[in-house]
Coordinates of N, CA and C and ligand atoms in Angstrom, one line a residue:
M153 N 128.1 -0.8 105.9 CA 126.3 0.3 106.3 C 126.1 -0.7 107.7
N154 N 125.8 -0.1 108.6 CA 125.1 -1.9 109.5 C 123.5 -1.0 109.6
Y155 N 122.9 -2.0 110.1 CA 121.4 -1.6 110.6 C 121.0 -1.8 112.0
F156 N 121.0 -0.8 112.4 CA 120.5 -1.8 114.4 C 118.7 -2.2 114.9
S157 N 118.1 -1.8 113.9 CA 116.9 -1.9 113.6 C 116.0 -2.8 112.4
E158 N 114.8 -3.4 112.4 CA 114.5 -3.3 111.2 C 112.7 -4.1 111.7
Q159 N 111.7 -3.2 111.6 CA 110.7 -3.5 111.8 C 109.4 -2.9 110.2
I160 N 108.4 -3.3 110.8 CA 107.5 -2.5 110.0 C 106.6 -1.9 111.0
V161 N 106.4 -0.4 110.2 CA 105.6 0.4 110.8 C 104.4 1.0 109.9
W162 N 103.6 1.5 109.9 CA 102.2 1.6 109.4 C 102.3 3.3 109.9
Q163 N 103.0 4.0 110.2 CA 102.3 5.3 110.8 C 103.8 6.1 110.7
E164 N 105.0 6.0 110.2 CA 105.9 7.0 110.2 C 105.8 7.5 108.6
V165 N 105.4 7.2 107.6 CA 105.3 7.4 106.4 C 103.6 7.1 106.0
P166 N 102.7 8.2 106.4 CA 101.4 8.2 106.3 C 100.9 7.3 104.7
G167 N 100.2 6.5 104.9 CA 99.6 6.0 103.6 C 100.7 4.5 103.4
E168 N 101.6 4.4 103.9 CA 102.6 3.6 103.1 C 102.4 2.5 104.3
V169 N 102.7 1.0 103.9 CA 103.2 0.3 104.7 C 104.7 -0.3 105.1
S170 N 105.5 0.6 105.4 CA 106.8 0.5 105.5 C 107.8 -0.6 106.3
L171 N 108.5 -1.1 105.1 CA 109.8 -1.9 106.2 C 110.5 -0.7 106.3
A172 N 111.1 -0.6 107.6 CA 112.0 0.7 107.9 C 113.0 0.0 109.2
F173 N 114.1 0.9 108.4 CA 115.6 0.5 108.8 C 116.2 1.5 109.7
T174 N 116.4 1.6 111.0 CA 117.4 2.3 111.6 C 118.8 2.2 111.2
I175 N 119.3 2.8 110.8 CA 120.7 2.7 110.3 C 122.2 3.3 111.3
S176 N 122.9 2.6 111.6 CA 123.8 2.8 112.7 C 125.0 3.9 112.2
G177 N 126.0 4.9 113.3 CA 126.4 5.4 112.9 C 126.2 6.7 112.6
C178 N 124.8 7.3 112.8 CA 124.5 8.4 112.8 C 125.5 9.8 113.6
P179 N 126.0 10.3 112.9 CA 127.2 11.2 113.7 C 126.2 12.8 113.8
L180 N 125.1 12.2 114.3 CA 124.8 13.8 114.8 C 124.8 14.4 116.2
A181 N 124.2 13.2 117.0 CA 124.1 13.5 118.4 C 123.1 14.4 118.6
C182 N 122.0 14.2 118.3 CA 120.9 15.0 119.2 C 121.0 14.8 120.0
P183 N 121.0 15.7 121.4 CA 120.6 15.8 122.4 C 119.2 15.4 122.7
G184 N 118.8 14.4 123.7 CA 118.0 13.4 123.6 C 117.4 12.2 122.7
C185 N 118.5 12.1 122.0 CA 118.1 11.3 120.8 C 117.7 9.6 121.5
H186 N 116.6 9.6 120.8 CA 116.0 7.9 121.5 C 116.2 6.8 121.1
S187 N 117.2 6.9 119.7 CA 118.1 5.9 119.5 C 119.6 6.3 120.0
A188 N 120.4 6.3 120.6 CA 121.9 6.3 120.5 C 122.5 5.0 121.0
A189 N 121.6 4.3 121.1 CA 122.4 3.1 121.3 C 122.8 2.3 119.6
S190 N 122.3 2.9 118.8 CA 122.8 3.1 117.3 C 123.7 3.7 117.3
W191 N 124.6 5.1 117.7 CA 125.7 5.7 117.1 C 126.7 5.1 116.9
P192 N 126.9 4.4 117.4 CA 128.6 3.4 117.1 C 128.1 3.2 115.7
A193 N 129.0 3.3 114.3 CA 128.8 2.6 113.1 C 129.0 1.4 113.2
T194 N 129.0 0.1 114.2 CA 129.6 -1.1 114.7 C 128.2 -1.7 114.9
A195 N 127.8 -1.1 115.4 CA 126.3 -1.5 116.7 C 126.0 -2.1 115.5
G196 N 125.1 -3.3 115.6 CA 124.4 -3.8 114.6 C 124.2 -4.8 114.2
Q197 N 123.7 -5.4 112.9 CA 124.1 -5.6 111.6 C 124.6 -5.6 110.2
P198 N 125.3 -5.7 108.8 CA 125.3 -5.7 108.3 C 124.0 -5.9 106.9
L199 N 124.2 -4.7 106.6 CA 122.8 -4.3 105.7 C 123.1 -4.3 104.7
T200 N 123.4 -5.4 104.3 CA 124.2 -6.1 102.5 C 123.2 -6.1 101.3
P201 N 123.3 -5.8 100.2 CA 121.7 -5.2 99.2 C 122.1 -6.8 98.8
D202 N 122.7 -8.2 99.4 CA 121.8 -9.1 99.2 C 120.9 -9.7 100.3
Y203 N 121.3 -9.3 101.7 CA 120.1 -9.3 103.0 C 119.0 -8.5 102.5
F204 N 119.3 -7.1 102.4 CA 118.4 -6.1 101.6 C 117.0 -6.5 100.3
S205 N 117.6 -7.7 99.4 CA 116.9 -7.9 98.8 C 115.8 -9.2 98.6
S206 N 116.5 -10.0 99.7 CA 116.2 -11.1 100.7 C 114.6 -10.6 100.9
R207 N 115.2 -9.4 101.8 CA 113.8 -9.0 102.6 C 112.7 -8.6 101.9
L208 N 113.6 -7.8 100.9 CA 112.1 -7.2 100.1 C 110.8 -8.7 99.1
Q209 N 112.1 -9.5 99.0 CA 111.6 -10.5 98.1 C 110.2 -11.7 99.3
Q210 N 110.9 -11.4 100.3 CA 109.6 -11.9 101.4 C 108.8 -11.4 101.4
Y211 N 108.9 -10.0 101.9 CA 107.6 -9.1 102.0 C 106.6 -8.6 100.7
Q212 N 107.1 -9.1 99.6 CA 106.5 -9.3 97.9 C 105.2 -9.0 98.0
G213 N 104.6 -7.6 98.4 CA 102.9 -7.6 97.9 C 102.5 -7.1 98.8
L214 N 103.0 -7.0 100.3 CA 103.1 -6.9 101.6 C 103.4 -5.4 101.9
L215 N 104.2 -4.6 101.2 CA 105.4 -3.7 101.5 C 104.3 -2.6 100.6
T216 N 104.4 -1.1 100.6 CA 104.5 0.1 99.6 C 105.5 0.8 99.6
C217 N 106.2 0.8 100.9 CA 107.9 1.4 101.0 C 108.4 1.1 101.8
V218 N 110.0 1.7 101.3 CA 110.9 1.5 102.5 C 111.6 2.3 102.4
L219 N 111.3 2.9 104.4 CA 112.4 4.2 104.9 C 113.5 3.4 105.7
F220 N 114.2 4.4 105.4 CA 115.7 4.0 106.1 C 115.6 5.7 107.1
M221 N 116.0 5.2 108.4 CA 116.0 6.4 109.2 C 117.9 6.4 109.0
G222 N 118.0 6.6 109.3 CA 119.4 7.2 108.9 C 120.1 6.8 107.7
G223 N 121.7 6.9 107.1 CA 122.0 6.2 106.2 C 122.7 7.7 105.4
E224 N 122.5 8.5 105.2 CA 123.2 10.1 104.8 C 124.4 9.9 104.8
W225 N 125.3 9.2 105.9 CA 126.5 9.5 105.6 C 127.0 8.4 105.3
L226 N 126.6 7.5 104.5 CA 127.1 6.4 103.2 C 126.7 6.2 102.4
M227 N 126.7 7.9 101.6 CA 125.7 7.9 100.6 C 125.9 6.5 99.5
D228 N 127.1 6.6 99.1 CA 126.6 5.3 97.7 C 126.7 4.0 98.7
E229 N 126.6 3.5 100.1 CA 125.7 2.3 100.2 C 124.1 2.7 100.0
L230 N 123.8 3.6 100.9 CA 122.6 3.7 100.8 C 121.7 4.0 99.6
L231 N 122.1 4.8 97.9 CA 121.9 4.8 96.8 C 122.2 3.4 96.4
L232 N 122.4 2.7 96.6 CA 122.7 1.5 96.1 C 121.1 0.8 96.4
L233 N 121.1 1.0 97.9 CA 119.6 -0.1 98.2 C 118.6 1.1 97.7
L234 N 118.7 2.1 97.7 CA 117.4 3.3 97.4 C 116.9 2.7 95.7
R235 N 117.4 2.6 94.9 CA 118.0 1.6 93.3 C 116.9 0.4 94.0
L236 N 117.6 -0.3 94.6 CA 116.7 -2.0 94.8 C 115.6 -2.0 95.3
A237 N 114.8 -0.6 96.2 CA 113.9 -0.5 96.3 C 113.1 -0.6 95.4
R238 N 113.4 0.7 94.6 CA 112.8 1.7 93.4 C 112.1 0.2 92.5
A239 N 113.6 -0.8 92.1 CA 113.7 -1.5 91.3 C 112.9 -2.5 91.6
A240 N 112.5 -2.6 93.0 CA 111.1 -3.6 93.7 C 109.5 -3.1 93.7
R241 N 109.8 -1.2 92.6 CA 108.2 -0.5 93.0 C 107.8 -0.5 93.8
L242 N 108.8 -0.4 95.1 CA 108.7 0.4 96.0 C 108.6 1.7 96.3
K243 N 107.6 2.4 96.9 CA 108.3 4.0 97.3 C 109.6 4.1 98.4
T244 N 109.8 5.0 98.4 CA 111.3 5.1 99.6 C 111.1 6.6 100.3
C245 N 111.5 6.5 101.7 CA 111.2 7.3 102.1 C 112.9 7.2 103.3
L246 N 113.7 8.7 104.0 CA 114.7 8.6 104.2 C 114.3 10.3 105.4
Y247 N 114.5 9.5 107.0 CA 114.6 9.9 108.2 C 116.2 10.7 108.2
T248 N 116.0 12.1 108.0 CA 117.6 12.6 108.5 C 117.4 13.7 109.1
G249 N 118.5 13.7 110.0 CA 118.6 15.2 111.2 C 119.2 16.3 110.3
L250 N 119.5 16.4 109.0 CA 119.9 17.4 108.4 C 118.4 17.9 107.5
D251 N 118.7 19.4 107.7 CA 117.7 20.5 107.5 C 117.2 20.1 106.0
E252 N 118.1 19.5 105.4 CA 118.0 19.5 103.2 C 118.6 18.1 103.2
V253 N 117.9 17.4 102.4 CA 117.9 16.3 101.8 C 119.2 16.1 100.8
P254 N 120.4 15.7 101.2 CA 121.7 15.5 100.0 C 120.3 15.5 98.6
E255 N 121.2 16.2 97.5 CA 120.9 16.4 96.2 C 120.6 15.1 95.5
S256 N 122.1 14.4 95.7 CA 121.4 13.2 94.8 C 121.1 12.0 95.4
L257 N 120.5 12.3 96.8 CA 119.4 11.2 97.2 C 117.8 11.3 96.5
K258 N 117.9 13.2 96.6 CA 116.6 13.3 96.1 C 116.0 12.2 94.7
P259 N 116.6 12.3 93.4 CA 116.2 11.1 92.7 C 115.8 10.1 92.8
W260 N 115.9 9.5 94.2 CA 115.7 8.0 94.3 C 114.4 8.1 95.5
L261 N 114.0 9.2 96.0 CA 113.1 9.0 97.0 C 111.9 9.7 96.8
T262 N 111.1 9.2 97.7 CA 109.3 10.1 97.9 C 109.3 10.7 98.9
Y263 N 109.8 10.4 100.2 CA 109.5 11.4 100.8 C 110.8 11.1 101.6
A264 N 110.3 12.4 102.6 CA 112.0 12.6 103.5 C 111.1 13.4 104.3
K265 N 111.7 13.0 105.8 CA 111.6 14.0 107.0 C 112.5 14.6 107.4
T266 N 113.1 16.0 107.3 CA 114.5 16.6 107.6 C 114.1 17.0 109.1
G267 N 115.4 17.2 109.4 CA 115.3 18.2 110.9 C 115.6 17.2 111.7
P268 N 116.7 17.9 112.5 CA 117.2 17.5 114.0 C 116.2 17.4 115.3
W269 N 116.2 16.5 115.9 CA 115.9 16.3 116.9 C 115.7 17.6 117.7
R270 N 114.6 18.2 118.1 CA 114.4 19.0 119.9 C 113.5 18.7 120.4
R271 N 113.9 18.5 121.0 CA 113.2 18.2 122.8 C 111.9 19.2 123.1
E272 N 112.7 20.3 123.3 CA 111.6 21.0 123.5 C 110.5 21.8 121.8
L273 N 111.1 21.0 121.1 CA 110.2 21.8 120.1 C 109.1 20.2 119.2
G274 N 109.6 19.2 120.5 CA 109.0 18.5 120.3 C 108.8 17.4 118.1
G275 N 108.3 16.5 117.9 CA 108.6 15.4 117.1 C 107.4 16.0 115.5
L276 N 106.8 15.4 114.4 CA 105.9 15.4 113.4 C 104.8 16.2 113.8
E277 N 103.9 15.3 115.1 CA 103.3 15.0 115.7 C 102.8 16.7 116.2
A278 N 104.0 17.3 117.0 CA 104.0 18.7 117.4 C 103.7 20.2 116.9
P279 N 102.6 20.9 116.8 CA 102.4 21.8 116.0 C 103.7 22.8 115.7
G280 N 104.5 22.6 116.8 CA 105.8 23.7 116.6 C 107.2 23.1 116.4
T281 N 106.7 21.8 115.8 CA 108.1 21.1 115.6 C 109.3 21.9 114.4
N282 N 110.3 21.7 114.9 CA 111.0 21.9 113.5 C 111.3 21.0 112.9
Q283 N 110.9 19.6 112.6 CA 111.3 18.4 111.2 C 110.0 19.1 110.2
V284 N 110.1 18.6 109.6 CA 109.7 18.9 108.4 C 109.2 17.2 107.5
F285 N 108.3 16.7 106.8 CA 107.7 15.8 106.7 C 107.3 16.0 105.1
T286 N 108.0 15.9 103.9 CA 108.0 16.1 102.7 C 107.5 15.0 101.7
D287 N 106.5 15.6 100.7 CA 106.4 14.3 99.7 C 107.1 15.4 98.5
L288 N 108.4 14.5 98.2 CA 109.3 14.6 97.4 C 108.4 15.1 96.1
R289 N 107.6 14.3 95.6 CA 107.0 14.1 93.9 C 106.7 15.6 94.2
T290 N 105.8 16.6 95.2 CA 105.3 17.6 94.3 C 105.9 18.9 95.3
G291 N 106.2 18.4 96.2 CA 107.1 19.6 96.9 C 106.3 19.7 98.7
A292 N 105.1 19.1 98.3 CA 104.3 19.4 99.4 C 105.0 19.1 100.9
C293 N 104.5 19.8 102.0 CA 104.7 19.2 103.3 C 103.4 18.6 104.1
L294 N 103.7 17.7 104.5 CA 102.8 16.6 104.7 C 102.6 16.7 106.6
N295 N 102.8 17.7 106.9 CA 103.0 17.1 109.2 C 101.5 17.5 109.0
H296 N 100.7 17.7 108.7 CA 99.4 17.7 109.4 C 98.6 15.9 109.6
Q297 N 99.6 15.6 108.5 CA 98.8 14.3 108.4 C 99.4 13.4 109.5
F298 N 100.6 14.0 110.1 CA 101.0 13.9 111.8 C 100.1 14.4 112.8
H299 N 99.3 15.1 112.8 CA 98.4 15.7 113.8 C 97.5 15.3 114.4
Q300 N 97.5 14.8 115.5 CA 96.0 14.0 116.4 C 95.0 14.8 116.4
Ligands
LIG1008 S1 119.1 12.7 113.8 FE1 118.2 11.2 114.7 S2 119.3 8.9 114.8 FE2 120.5 10.5 114.6 S3 121.2 12.1 116.5 FE3 119.6 13.4 115.7 S4 117.5 12.4 116.8 FE4 119.4 10.2 117.0

């Protein structure tokens, strides 16, 4: 598994300070994708368990969540990282272009954004979006928290 970018984000997961990784190799090829440069699986740098753990250690006490933008196409590797995040007592979120979160990931995720990018419908801030942000602990849709 390679990651294309890594950053601390405040708005992508409401109420959480998240360490976000954009995972390389998304196979969905949504027209208008704003991270098309991350489509090649070899783009970016390896996201090894050791590297991931070192980042969690470095940010200890500052983060509340880890966000994976993609990666569900490398299920076993993603599960390992989710387990490490949970062991560090962090919440977890997946942004996926799939309409459903794969069942095997659900026990390890606190939140998920589902649905492919459709330019004409807009993102989570758009009232008519096809995308859904869900608190998987309760099943509640949190899209309203993205409206301005
Ligand atoms: S799911 Fe996301 S990363 Fe993948 S092609 Fe669609 S917009 Fe791009």
